[in-house]
Amino acid sequence: MSEGTDDALTVLRRALPAGPTPHHGADRAFIPWAYQGALLAEFARSRGFAPQEWLGRCGVEPGQMLSPRQLLSMLAALQALARDVGFVVGQLSLPGHYGLASQALQQAGDLRQALRVLCDWPARLSPLLTPRLVETSDELLLVWTESCGAPASLQPLLVDMQMSAVVAMAQWLGGGRPLPWAFSFNRTRPRELSQHAAYLGADLRFGCQVDAMRLPLAAATAPWVAAIPARGAMAAGALAQGADPEAASRGQLAALYDHLLAEIGGDPSLERSAQRFGVSPATLKRQLAQSGTHHQAQLDQVRAHAALYLMLLRGQRGEAVARSLGFTDKSNFRRSFKRWTGMTPGLL
């Protein structure tokens, strides 16, 4: 592996948690109703939806602790009643009222610091999609990956919700100043884009291999006039000391992504992944199937993201990228890359 490629992967791996983090499955109830549950209930109330109209479909009682799967079922029920639920709820989601994690967001000194807080405490701030922050010399890239799995029918809503949440948070905490965001979506272009344009902006690209938001680094590091960094450091420090032990937890798919990215170029096998989670390979296969996926699909996604980063953002050639991803045969890499992305490295 060339030194340049190795350095580039090191930069990419900086988006990983600093050390081992706890993880959770889709059915673990750790989300207080007063957090995202109350937000969805308030949206439903504002639209005149009676609780039995939508909560009854989910098997959820107001006030209970929620699991990610229950939160997903609540969103699915609301999606059937209101097409704009993702954008509207997203706009109201951050900084939110989620305890110390929200306090740390509110007291960030600039957008880059706020995005780091968002990525550090995903279980509180973004329990259904996991944000990953990648920095280059001149821009920030915020990539969204799965947390615990979600039905394919809900994926667009989740991405739209989280992207609009970050855009609205940045504008509000930044004093109302709009930012030059650029968006890429891992789905086909919808027929109607008016809501995307209204809540996100005009720089929208569909048919990409990744759900991501890009912003010039200078815009992300401009100081927020109203920020009180010292208080923000207190909230983040309290979180780091374990004041909210659930806040740093990651969904199982997000934790697997972390593990596979760290293992690129080494041994990203099912057996190694099972060791990471302290279960047998058969148990891990069963857990992934319950999340609607399998180990090879998750490995393909991580390799595809790494390859796109190395080629598009770091200018690496296909042969060097193949070596860094653990391919000993360039033609095997070419075939795999086409399977991942629908195009050859040369066409990319």
Short mmCIF file of C-alpha atoms in Angstrom, two decimals:
data_model
loop_
_atom_site.label_atom_id
_atom_site.label_comp_id
_atom_site.label_asym_id
_atom_site.label_seq_id
_atom_site.Cartn_x
_atom_site.Cartn_y
_atom_site.Cartn_z
CA MET A 1 0.00 0.00 0.00
CA SER A 2 1.34 3.42 -0.89
CA GLU A 3 2.00 5.91 1.86
CA GLY A 4 -0.39 8.39 0.26
CA THR A 5 -3.27 5.90 0.23
CA ASP A 6 -2.51 4.85 3.80
CA ASP A 7 -2.61 8.50 4.90
CA ALA A 8 -5.91 9.02 3.08
CA LEU A 9 -7.51 6.06 4.84
CA THR A 10 -6.22 7.40 8.15
CA VAL A 11 -8.07 10.64 7.48
CA LEU A 12 -11.24 8.70 6.67
CA ARG A 13 -10.94 6.65 9.86
CA ARG A 14 -10.85 9.81 11.96
CA ALA A 15 -14.63 9.77 11.61
CA LEU A 16 -14.69 6.63 13.79
CA PRO A 17 -15.26 6.80 17.55
CA ALA A 18 -12.06 7.20 19.53
CA GLY A 19 -12.51 3.88 21.33
CA PRO A 20 -14.94 0.99 21.83
CA THR A 21 -18.52 2.21 22.18
CA PRO A 22 -21.64 0.44 23.42
CA HIS A 23 -24.14 -0.63 20.79
CA HIS A 24 -27.83 -1.43 20.70
CA GLY A 25 -30.30 -3.34 18.57
CA ALA A 26 -33.49 -2.08 16.98
CA ASP A 27 -35.69 -3.42 19.81
CA ARG A 28 -33.86 -1.97 22.79
CA ALA A 29 -35.99 0.71 24.46
CA PHE A 30 -33.69 3.55 25.52
CA ILE A 31 -35.32 6.66 23.98
CA PRO A 32 -37.42 8.64 26.49
CA TRP A 33 -40.87 9.53 25.18
CA ALA A 34 -40.15 13.19 26.04
CA TYR A 35 -37.46 13.21 23.35
CA GLN A 36 -38.31 12.16 19.78
CA GLY A 37 -41.63 10.59 20.76
CA ALA A 38 -43.03 13.86 22.05
CA LEU A 39 -41.80 15.64 18.92
CA LEU A 40 -43.74 13.25 16.67
CA ALA A 41 -46.81 13.48 18.91
CA GLU A 42 -46.73 17.29 18.71
CA PHE A 43 -46.50 17.14 14.91
CA ALA A 44 -49.51 14.80 14.83
CA ARG A 45 -51.48 17.07 17.16
CA SER A 46 -50.68 20.14 15.02
CA ARG A 47 -52.15 18.34 12.00
CA GLY A 48 -55.26 17.26 13.87
CA PHE A 49 -54.43 13.54 13.95
CA ALA A 50 -55.99 11.78 16.91
CA PRO A 51 -53.67 9.38 18.77
CA GLN A 52 -55.78 6.38 17.84
CA GLU A 53 -55.39 7.41 14.21
CA TRP A 54 -51.66 6.73 14.17
CA LEU A 55 -50.31 5.53 17.53
CA GLY A 56 -52.79 2.68 17.55
CA ARG A 57 -51.13 1.30 14.43
CA CYS A 58 -47.75 1.19 16.18
CA GLY A 59 -48.58 -0.57 19.43
CA VAL A 60 -47.09 2.39 21.29
CA GLU A 61 -48.43 4.04 24.44
CA PRO A 62 -47.70 7.74 25.11
CA GLY A 63 -45.09 8.16 27.82
CA GLN A 64 -43.27 4.86 27.36
CA MET A 65 -39.59 4.37 26.61
CA LEU A 66 -39.17 3.79 22.90
CA SER A 67 -36.98 1.50 20.85
CA PRO A 68 -35.66 2.53 17.41
CA ARG A 69 -38.11 0.07 15.81
CA GLN A 70 -41.05 1.69 17.60
CA LEU A 71 -39.86 5.15 16.57
CA LEU A 72 -39.67 3.92 12.98
CA SER A 73 -43.21 2.56 13.21
CA MET A 74 -44.45 5.93 14.48
CA LEU A 75 -42.81 7.69 11.53
CA ALA A 76 -44.28 5.17 9.10
CA ALA A 77 -47.77 5.77 10.50
CA LEU A 78 -47.36 9.54 10.17
CA GLN A 79 -45.90 9.22 6.68
CA ALA A 80 -49.14 7.59 5.58
CA LEU A 81 -51.03 10.67 6.80
CA ALA A 82 -48.66 13.54 5.92
CA ARG A 83 -46.15 13.51 3.07
CA ASP A 84 -44.05 16.32 4.56
CA VAL A 85 -43.54 14.74 7.99
CA GLY A 86 -39.81 14.16 7.39
CA PHE A 87 -38.97 17.72 6.47
CA VAL A 88 -41.19 19.37 9.10
CA VAL A 89 -40.12 17.12 11.98
CA GLY A 90 -36.51 17.39 10.83
CA GLN A 91 -36.63 21.17 10.94
CA LEU A 92 -37.72 20.96 14.59
CA SER A 93 -35.38 18.13 15.64
CA LEU A 94 -32.12 19.91 16.44
CA PRO A 95 -30.76 21.09 18.81
CA GLY A 96 -33.85 19.52 20.36
CA HIS A 97 -34.63 18.83 24.00
CA TYR A 98 -32.56 15.72 24.57
CA GLY A 99 -30.73 16.56 27.78
CA LEU A 100 -26.99 17.20 27.90
CA ALA A 101 -26.48 16.32 24.24
CA SER A 102 -28.80 19.14 23.17
CA GLN A 103 -27.07 21.52 25.58
CA ALA A 104 -23.71 20.67 24.04
CA LEU A 105 -25.13 21.40 20.57
CA GLN A 106 -26.61 24.72 21.64
CA GLN A 107 -23.34 25.90 23.12
CA ALA A 108 -21.05 24.88 20.26
CA GLY A 109 -18.69 27.60 19.11
CA ASP A 110 -19.19 26.97 15.39
CA LEU A 111 -20.84 24.51 13.02
CA ARG A 112 -17.87 22.14 12.86
CA GLN A 113 -17.93 21.78 16.63
CA ALA A 114 -21.70 21.23 16.55
CA LEU A 115 -21.35 18.51 13.92
CA ARG A 116 -18.71 16.78 16.03
CA VAL A 117 -21.15 16.82 18.96
CA LEU A 118 -23.84 15.37 16.68
CA CYS A 119 -21.52 12.53 15.67
CA ASP A 120 -20.29 11.87 19.22
CA TRP A 121 -23.74 11.39 20.79
CA PRO A 122 -25.91 9.78 18.08
CA ALA A 123 -28.22 7.79 20.34
CA ARG A 124 -29.72 11.02 21.68
CA LEU A 125 -29.42 13.38 18.71
CA SER A 126 -29.92 11.03 15.74
CA PRO A 127 -31.04 7.56 16.86
CA LEU A 128 -32.31 6.37 13.45
CA LEU A 129 -29.43 7.39 11.16
CA THR A 130 -25.77 7.68 12.09
CA PRO A 131 -23.87 10.82 11.01
CA ARG A 132 -20.18 10.59 10.11
CA LEU A 133 -18.04 13.68 9.71
CA VAL A 134 -15.13 13.63 7.25
CA GLU A 135 -12.89 16.68 6.98
CA THR A 136 -10.61 17.61 4.09
CA SER A 137 -8.37 20.62 3.71
CA ASP A 138 -11.17 22.76 2.33
CA GLU A 139 -14.54 21.18 3.11
CA LEU A 140 -16.62 19.10 5.48
CA LEU A 141 -18.53 16.01 4.40
CA LEU A 142 -21.36 14.75 6.61
CA VAL A 143 -22.29 11.20 5.58
CA TRP A 144 -25.44 9.43 6.79
CA THR A 145 -25.41 5.66 7.30
CA GLU A 146 -27.86 3.21 8.86
CA SER A 147 -28.10 2.83 12.59
CA CYS A 148 -30.29 -0.20 13.28
CA GLY A 149 -31.83 -0.78 9.88
CA ALA A 150 -35.08 0.62 8.51
CA PRO A 151 -37.63 -0.44 5.88
CA ALA A 152 -36.63 0.68 2.38
CA SER A 153 -39.85 2.70 2.20
CA LEU A 154 -38.67 4.85 5.12
CA GLN A 155 -35.07 5.45 4.04
CA PRO A 156 -35.80 8.57 1.94
CA LEU A 157 -37.85 10.07 4.78
CA LEU A 158 -35.06 9.46 7.32
CA VAL A 159 -32.41 11.03 5.09
CA ASP A 160 -34.58 14.05 4.30
CA MET A 161 -35.42 14.43 7.99
CA GLN A 162 -31.83 14.35 9.21
CA MET A 163 -30.52 16.60 6.45
CA SER A 164 -33.21 19.21 7.07
CA ALA A 165 -32.50 18.95 10.81
CA VAL A 166 -28.84 19.86 10.31
CA VAL A 167 -29.62 22.67 7.86
CA ALA A 168 -32.19 24.22 10.21
CA MET A 169 -29.91 23.85 13.25
CA ALA A 170 -26.98 25.46 11.46
CA GLN A 171 -29.09 28.39 10.32
CA TRP A 172 -30.70 28.94 13.72
CA LEU A 173 -27.54 28.64 15.83
CA GLY A 174 -25.58 30.56 13.21
CA GLY A 175 -27.77 33.63 13.55
CA GLY A 176 -30.01 33.02 10.54
CA ARG A 177 -27.23 32.97 7.94
CA PRO A 178 -27.93 30.46 5.12
CA LEU A 179 -24.99 28.24 4.19
CA PRO A 180 -23.88 26.89 0.77
CA TRP A 181 -24.75 23.25 1.38
CA ALA A 182 -24.53 20.68 -1.40
CA PHE A 183 -26.48 17.41 -1.10
CA SER A 184 -26.11 13.96 -2.63
CA PHE A 185 -28.74 11.23 -2.39
CA ASN A 186 -28.44 7.49 -2.81
CA ARG A 187 -31.74 7.20 -4.65
CA THR A 188 -33.34 8.16 -7.93
CA ARG A 189 -34.55 11.69 -8.49
CA PRO A 190 -38.15 12.15 -7.30
CA ARG A 191 -40.67 13.71 -9.62
CA GLU A 192 -41.43 16.52 -7.19
CA LEU A 193 -38.54 18.50 -5.69
CA SER A 194 -40.34 21.51 -4.23
CA GLN A 195 -39.98 20.35 -0.63
CA HIS A 196 -36.30 19.50 -1.06
CA ALA A 197 -35.70 22.95 -2.54
CA ALA A 198 -37.68 24.69 0.21
CA TYR A 199 -36.07 22.91 3.17
CA LEU A 200 -32.58 22.12 1.84
CA GLY A 201 -31.73 24.34 -1.13
CA ALA A 202 -31.05 24.06 -4.83
CA ASP A 203 -27.80 22.05 -4.94
CA LEU A 204 -29.38 18.57 -5.03
CA ARG A 205 -27.81 15.56 -6.72
CA PHE A 206 -29.59 12.21 -7.01
CA GLY A 207 -28.42 8.82 -8.21
CA CYS A 208 -25.29 9.04 -6.04
CA GLN A 209 -23.78 6.19 -4.03
CA VAL A 210 -23.98 7.93 -0.68
CA ASP A 211 -26.32 10.17 1.31
CA ALA A 212 -24.15 13.13 2.23
CA MET A 213 -23.98 16.88 2.80
CA ARG A 214 -20.97 18.96 1.79
CA LEU A 215 -19.96 22.41 2.97
CA PRO A 216 -16.85 24.58 2.54
CA LEU A 217 -14.68 24.40 5.64
CA ALA A 218 -14.56 28.19 5.94
CA ALA A 219 -18.36 28.32 6.30
CA ALA A 220 -18.30 25.58 8.96
CA THR A 221 -15.62 27.23 11.09
CA ALA A 222 -17.00 30.79 11.13
CA PRO A 223 -17.63 31.58 14.85
CA TRP A 224 -21.21 31.72 16.06
CA VAL A 225 -21.71 35.11 17.69
CA ALA A 226 -24.18 33.92 20.34
CA ALA A 227 -22.19 30.84 21.37
CA ILE A 228 -20.95 30.32 24.93
CA PRO A 229 -18.21 27.72 24.36
CA ALA A 230 -17.29 27.31 28.01
CA ARG A 231 -20.80 26.15 28.88
CA GLY A 232 -20.79 23.85 25.87
CA ALA A 233 -17.54 22.33 27.06
CA MET A 234 -19.20 21.68 30.42
CA ALA A 235 -22.07 19.77 28.80
CA ALA A 236 -19.73 17.78 26.55
CA GLY A 237 -17.46 17.09 29.51
CA ALA A 238 -20.36 15.78 31.56
CA LEU A 239 -21.32 13.47 28.69
CA ALA A 240 -17.73 12.25 28.40
CA GLN A 241 -17.75 11.50 32.13
CA GLY A 242 -20.79 9.25 31.69
CA ALA A 243 -23.57 11.55 32.86
CA ASP A 244 -25.79 10.06 30.14
CA PRO A 245 -24.35 6.60 29.42
CA GLU A 246 -26.82 5.92 26.60
CA ALA A 247 -25.81 8.98 24.58
CA ALA A 248 -22.72 7.47 22.93
CA SER A 249 -24.38 4.16 22.08
CA ARG A 250 -24.49 3.25 18.40
CA GLY A 251 -26.93 1.08 16.51
CA GLN A 252 -25.62 -2.35 15.61
CA LEU A 253 -25.29 -1.55 11.91
CA ALA A 254 -23.39 1.64 12.72
CA ALA A 255 -21.07 -0.26 15.07
CA LEU A 256 -20.51 -2.88 12.37
CA TYR A 257 -19.69 -0.14 9.85
CA ASP A 258 -17.12 1.24 12.32
CA HIS A 259 -15.55 -2.20 12.74
CA LEU A 260 -15.43 -2.96 9.01
CA LEU A 261 -13.91 0.43 8.16
CA ALA A 262 -11.19 -0.18 10.75
CA GLU A 263 -10.60 -3.66 9.28
CA ILE A 264 -10.27 -2.57 5.63
CA GLY A 265 -7.05 -4.00 4.26
CA GLY A 266 -7.02 -6.58 7.05
CA ASP A 267 -9.55 -9.29 7.85
CA PRO A 268 -13.13 -7.95 7.53
CA SER A 269 -14.62 -11.44 7.84
CA LEU A 270 -17.91 -12.48 9.40
CA GLU A 271 -15.96 -14.35 12.06
CA ARG A 272 -13.96 -11.26 13.02
CA SER A 273 -17.12 -9.18 13.14
CA ALA A 274 -18.81 -11.75 15.35
CA GLN A 275 -15.85 -11.55 17.74
CA ARG A 276 -16.29 -7.77 17.85
CA PHE A 277 -19.87 -8.20 19.09
CA GLY A 278 -19.10 -11.15 21.35
CA VAL A 279 -21.48 -13.51 19.56
CA SER A 280 -21.19 -16.50 17.25
CA PRO A 281 -21.16 -15.97 13.47
CA ALA A 282 -24.58 -17.65 13.27
CA THR A 283 -26.01 -15.25 15.86
CA LEU A 284 -24.61 -12.22 14.06
CA LYS A 285 -26.06 -13.48 10.77
CA ARG A 286 -29.46 -13.82 12.43
CA GLN A 287 -29.26 -10.35 13.99
CA LEU A 288 -28.33 -8.77 10.67
CA ALA A 289 -31.17 -10.60 8.94
CA GLN A 290 -33.57 -9.12 11.49
CA SER A 291 -32.28 -5.70 10.42
CA GLY A 292 -32.92 -6.54 6.78
CA THR A 293 -29.31 -7.00 5.71
CA HIS A 294 -26.34 -9.37 5.76
CA HIS A 295 -22.62 -9.14 6.44
CA GLN A 296 -21.46 -9.03 2.82
CA ALA A 297 -23.87 -6.19 2.02
CA GLN A 298 -22.48 -4.16 4.92
CA LEU A 299 -18.89 -4.87 3.88
CA ASP A 300 -19.70 -3.87 0.29
CA GLN A 301 -21.16 -0.58 1.49
CA VAL A 302 -18.09 0.28 3.58
CA ARG A 303 -15.71 -0.63 0.74
CA ALA A 304 -17.77 1.37 -1.75
CA HIS A 305 -17.76 4.45 0.49
CA ALA A 306 -14.01 4.14 1.09
CA ALA A 307 -13.32 3.67 -2.63
CA LEU A 308 -15.41 6.69 -3.61
CA TYR A 309 -13.68 8.80 -0.97
CA LEU A 310 -10.20 7.74 -2.08
CA MET A 311 -10.88 8.27 -5.77
CA LEU A 312 -13.15 11.32 -5.81
CA LEU A 313 -11.86 13.32 -2.86
CA ARG A 314 -8.25 12.14 -2.64
CA GLY A 315 -7.50 11.56 -6.33
CA GLN A 316 -6.20 8.02 -5.83
CA ARG A 317 -5.83 5.72 -8.83
CA GLY A 318 -7.84 2.50 -9.05
CA GLU A 319 -4.88 0.18 -8.56
CA ALA A 320 -3.81 1.84 -5.31
CA VAL A 321 -7.40 1.91 -4.06
CA ALA A 322 -7.80 -1.81 -4.84
CA ARG A 323 -4.74 -2.60 -2.70
CA SER A 324 -5.94 -0.44 0.16
CA LEU A 325 -9.30 -2.24 0.19
CA GLY A 326 -7.65 -5.65 0.37
CA PHE A 327 -8.00 -6.72 -3.28
CA THR A 328 -4.97 -8.58 -4.64
CA ASP A 329 -6.37 -8.67 -8.18
CA LYS A 330 -7.24 -5.42 -9.96
CA SER A 331 -9.84 -7.09 -12.18
CA ASN A 332 -11.65 -8.42 -9.09
CA PHE A 333 -11.75 -4.90 -7.71
CA ARG A 334 -13.08 -3.55 -11.01
CA ARG A 335 -15.89 -6.12 -11.05
CA SER A 336 -16.73 -5.48 -7.40
CA PHE A 337 -16.71 -1.72 -7.88
CA LYS A 338 -19.13 -2.03 -10.79
CA ARG A 339 -21.40 -4.20 -8.65
CA TRP A 340 -21.33 -1.63 -5.85
CA THR A 341 -21.82 1.49 -7.94
CA GLY A 342 -23.05 0.45 -11.38
CA MET A 343 -19.96 1.85 -13.08
CA THR A 344 -16.29 1.01 -13.53
CA PRO A 345 -13.53 2.91 -11.74
CA GLY A 346 -12.42 4.32 -15.09
CA LEU A 347 -15.89 5.65 -15.88
CA LEU A 348 -16.09 7.21 -12.41
#
